[in-house]
Amino acid sequence: VTGASFVVFNGALKTSSGFLAKSSIVEDGLMVQITPETMESLRQALRDKKDFKITCGKTDRGDIKEYVDICWVENEEKTNKG
């Protein structure tokens, strides 16, 4: 689990790169590089307020261990108001 001050979603990852998605720490935030198709799915999930999971790693590996989960919470009082 990684805490971050901000998250950047970059929808320019090419499918020919060999990656499903890539995540990296940038200063005190997180940058997630995803394909344009995944970006469209993410945008729709955000509009619909639905949870979304991004699987990171190489496309040819079966032992993928990194995920970026976007989760909606029911009680907004416990979230950061800043």
PDB file of C-alpha atoms in Angstrom:
ATOM      1  CA  VAL A   1       0.000   0.000   0.000  1.00  0.00           C
ATOM      2  CA  THR A   2       1.376   3.383  -1.013  1.00  0.00           C
ATOM      3  CA  GLY A   3       0.035   6.690   0.276  1.00  0.00           C
ATOM      4  CA  ALA A   4       0.281   9.625  -2.118  1.00  0.00           C
ATOM      5  CA  SER A   5      -0.507  13.328  -2.129  1.00  0.00           C
ATOM      6  CA  PHE A   6      -1.670  13.164  -5.736  1.00  0.00           C
ATOM      7  CA  VAL A   7      -2.240  10.707  -8.565  1.00  0.00           C
ATOM      8  CA  VAL A   8      -1.595  11.333 -12.264  1.00  0.00           C
ATOM      9  CA  PHE A   9      -3.206   9.068 -14.841  1.00  0.00           C
ATOM     10  CA  ASN A  10      -1.384   9.187 -18.189  1.00  0.00           C
ATOM     11  CA  GLY A  11      -3.401   7.593 -20.987  1.00  0.00           C
ATOM     12  CA  ALA A  12      -0.632   7.512 -23.618  1.00  0.00           C
ATOM     13  CA  LEU A  13       0.862   4.054 -22.960  1.00  0.00           C
ATOM     14  CA  LYS A  14       1.077   2.145 -26.231  1.00  0.00           C
ATOM     15  CA  THR A  15      -0.067  -1.476 -26.320  1.00  0.00           C
ATOM     16  CA  SER A  16       3.143  -2.296 -28.219  1.00  0.00           C
ATOM     17  CA  SER A  17       5.172  -1.368 -25.097  1.00  0.00           C
ATOM     18  CA  GLY A  18       4.553  -4.832 -23.643  1.00  0.00           C
ATOM     19  CA  PHE A  19       2.977  -3.461 -20.466  1.00  0.00           C
ATOM     20  CA  LEU A  20      -0.606  -3.644 -19.225  1.00  0.00           C
ATOM     21  CA  ALA A  21       0.094  -0.492 -17.189  1.00  0.00           C
ATOM     22  CA  LYS A  22       3.025   1.056 -15.325  1.00  0.00           C
ATOM     23  CA  SER A  23       3.039   2.840 -11.995  1.00  0.00           C
ATOM     24  CA  SER A  24       5.839   4.889 -10.503  1.00  0.00           C
ATOM     25  CA  ILE A  25       6.359   7.226  -7.590  1.00  0.00           C
ATOM     26  CA  VAL A  26       6.888  10.846  -8.654  1.00  0.00           C
ATOM     27  CA  GLU A  27       7.942  13.169  -5.808  1.00  0.00           C
ATOM     28  CA  ASP A  28       5.192  12.572  -3.212  1.00  0.00           C
ATOM     29  CA  GLY A  29       2.606  11.282  -5.676  1.00  0.00           C
ATOM     30  CA  LEU A  30       1.886   8.393  -7.994  1.00  0.00           C
ATOM     31  CA  MET A  31       1.928   8.343 -11.790  1.00  0.00           C
ATOM     32  CA  VAL A  32       0.018   5.566 -13.529  1.00  0.00           C
ATOM     33  CA  GLN A  33       0.624   5.069 -17.250  1.00  0.00           C
ATOM     34  CA  ILE A  34      -2.276   3.290 -18.937  1.00  0.00           C
ATOM     35  CA  THR A  35      -3.486   2.608 -22.473  1.00  0.00           C
ATOM     36  CA  PRO A  36      -6.097   4.890 -24.057  1.00  0.00           C
ATOM     37  CA  GLU A  37      -8.655   2.050 -23.773  1.00  0.00           C
ATOM     38  CA  THR A  38      -8.022   1.687 -20.040  1.00  0.00           C
ATOM     39  CA  MET A  39      -8.232   5.483 -19.659  1.00  0.00           C
ATOM     40  CA  GLU A  40     -11.681   5.490 -21.249  1.00  0.00           C
ATOM     41  CA  SER A  41     -12.802   2.674 -18.925  1.00  0.00           C
ATOM     42  CA  LEU A  42     -11.395   4.571 -15.931  1.00  0.00           C
ATOM     43  CA  ARG A  43     -13.182   7.765 -16.942  1.00  0.00           C
ATOM     44  CA  GLN A  44     -16.470   5.885 -17.247  1.00  0.00           C
ATOM     45  CA  ALA A  45     -15.964   4.241 -13.836  1.00  0.00           C
ATOM     46  CA  LEU A  46     -15.298   7.655 -12.272  1.00  0.00           C
ATOM     47  CA  ARG A  47     -18.425   9.115 -13.891  1.00  0.00           C
ATOM     48  CA  ASP A  48     -20.449   6.159 -12.587  1.00  0.00           C
ATOM     49  CA  LYS A  49     -18.730   6.312  -9.150  1.00  0.00           C
ATOM     50  CA  LYS A  50     -17.660   2.670  -9.435  1.00  0.00           C
ATOM     51  CA  ASP A  51     -14.511   1.034  -8.078  1.00  0.00           C
ATOM     52  CA  PHE A  52     -11.802   0.374 -10.666  1.00  0.00           C
ATOM     53  CA  LYS A  53      -8.692  -1.818 -10.633  1.00  0.00           C
ATOM     54  CA  ILE A  54      -5.658  -1.270 -12.864  1.00  0.00           C
ATOM     55  CA  THR A  55      -3.297  -4.223 -13.211  1.00  0.00           C
ATOM     56  CA  CYS A  56       0.321  -3.147 -13.707  1.00  0.00           C
ATOM     57  CA  GLY A  57       3.153  -5.150 -15.208  1.00  0.00           C
ATOM     58  CA  LYS A  58       4.261  -6.854 -18.397  1.00  0.00           C
ATOM     59  CA  THR A  59       1.613  -8.440 -20.592  1.00  0.00           C
ATOM     60  CA  ASP A  60       3.516 -11.729 -20.887  1.00  0.00           C
ATOM     61  CA  ARG A  61       3.950 -12.326 -17.137  1.00  0.00           C
ATOM     62  CA  GLY A  62       1.532 -14.460 -15.185  1.00  0.00           C
ATOM     63  CA  ASP A  63       2.830 -13.430 -11.768  1.00  0.00           C
ATOM     64  CA  ILE A  64       1.592  -9.823 -11.740  1.00  0.00           C
ATOM     65  CA  LYS A  65       1.760  -8.438  -8.223  1.00  0.00           C
ATOM     66  CA  GLU A  66       1.038  -4.732  -8.576  1.00  0.00           C
ATOM     67  CA  TYR A  67      -2.386  -3.120  -8.771  1.00  0.00           C
ATOM     68  CA  VAL A  68      -3.772   0.385  -8.542  1.00  0.00           C
ATOM     69  CA  ASP A  69      -7.209   0.285  -6.918  1.00  0.00           C
ATOM     70  CA  ILE A  70      -9.591   3.233  -7.061  1.00  0.00           C
ATOM     71  CA  CYS A  71     -12.213   2.706  -4.380  1.00  0.00           C
ATOM     72  CA  TRP A  72     -15.237   4.783  -3.478  1.00  0.00           C
ATOM     73  CA  VAL A  73     -16.076   5.034   0.222  1.00  0.00           C
ATOM     74  CA  GLU A  74     -19.467   5.377   1.858  1.00  0.00           C
ATOM     75  CA  ASN A  75     -18.521   7.659   4.744  1.00  0.00           C
ATOM     76  CA  GLU A  76     -16.891  10.792   3.351  1.00  0.00           C
ATOM     77  CA  GLU A  77     -16.363  12.310   6.813  1.00  0.00           C
ATOM     78  CA  LYS A  78     -13.270  10.144   7.370  1.00  0.00           C
ATOM     79  CA  THR A  79     -11.536  11.197   4.146  1.00  0.00           C
ATOM     80  CA  ASN A  80      -9.104  14.038   3.657  1.00  0.00           C
ATOM     81  CA  LYS A  81     -11.032  17.296   3.323  1.00  0.00           C
ATOM     82  CA  GLY A  82      -8.009  19.276   2.075  1.00  0.00           C
TER      83      GLY A  82
END
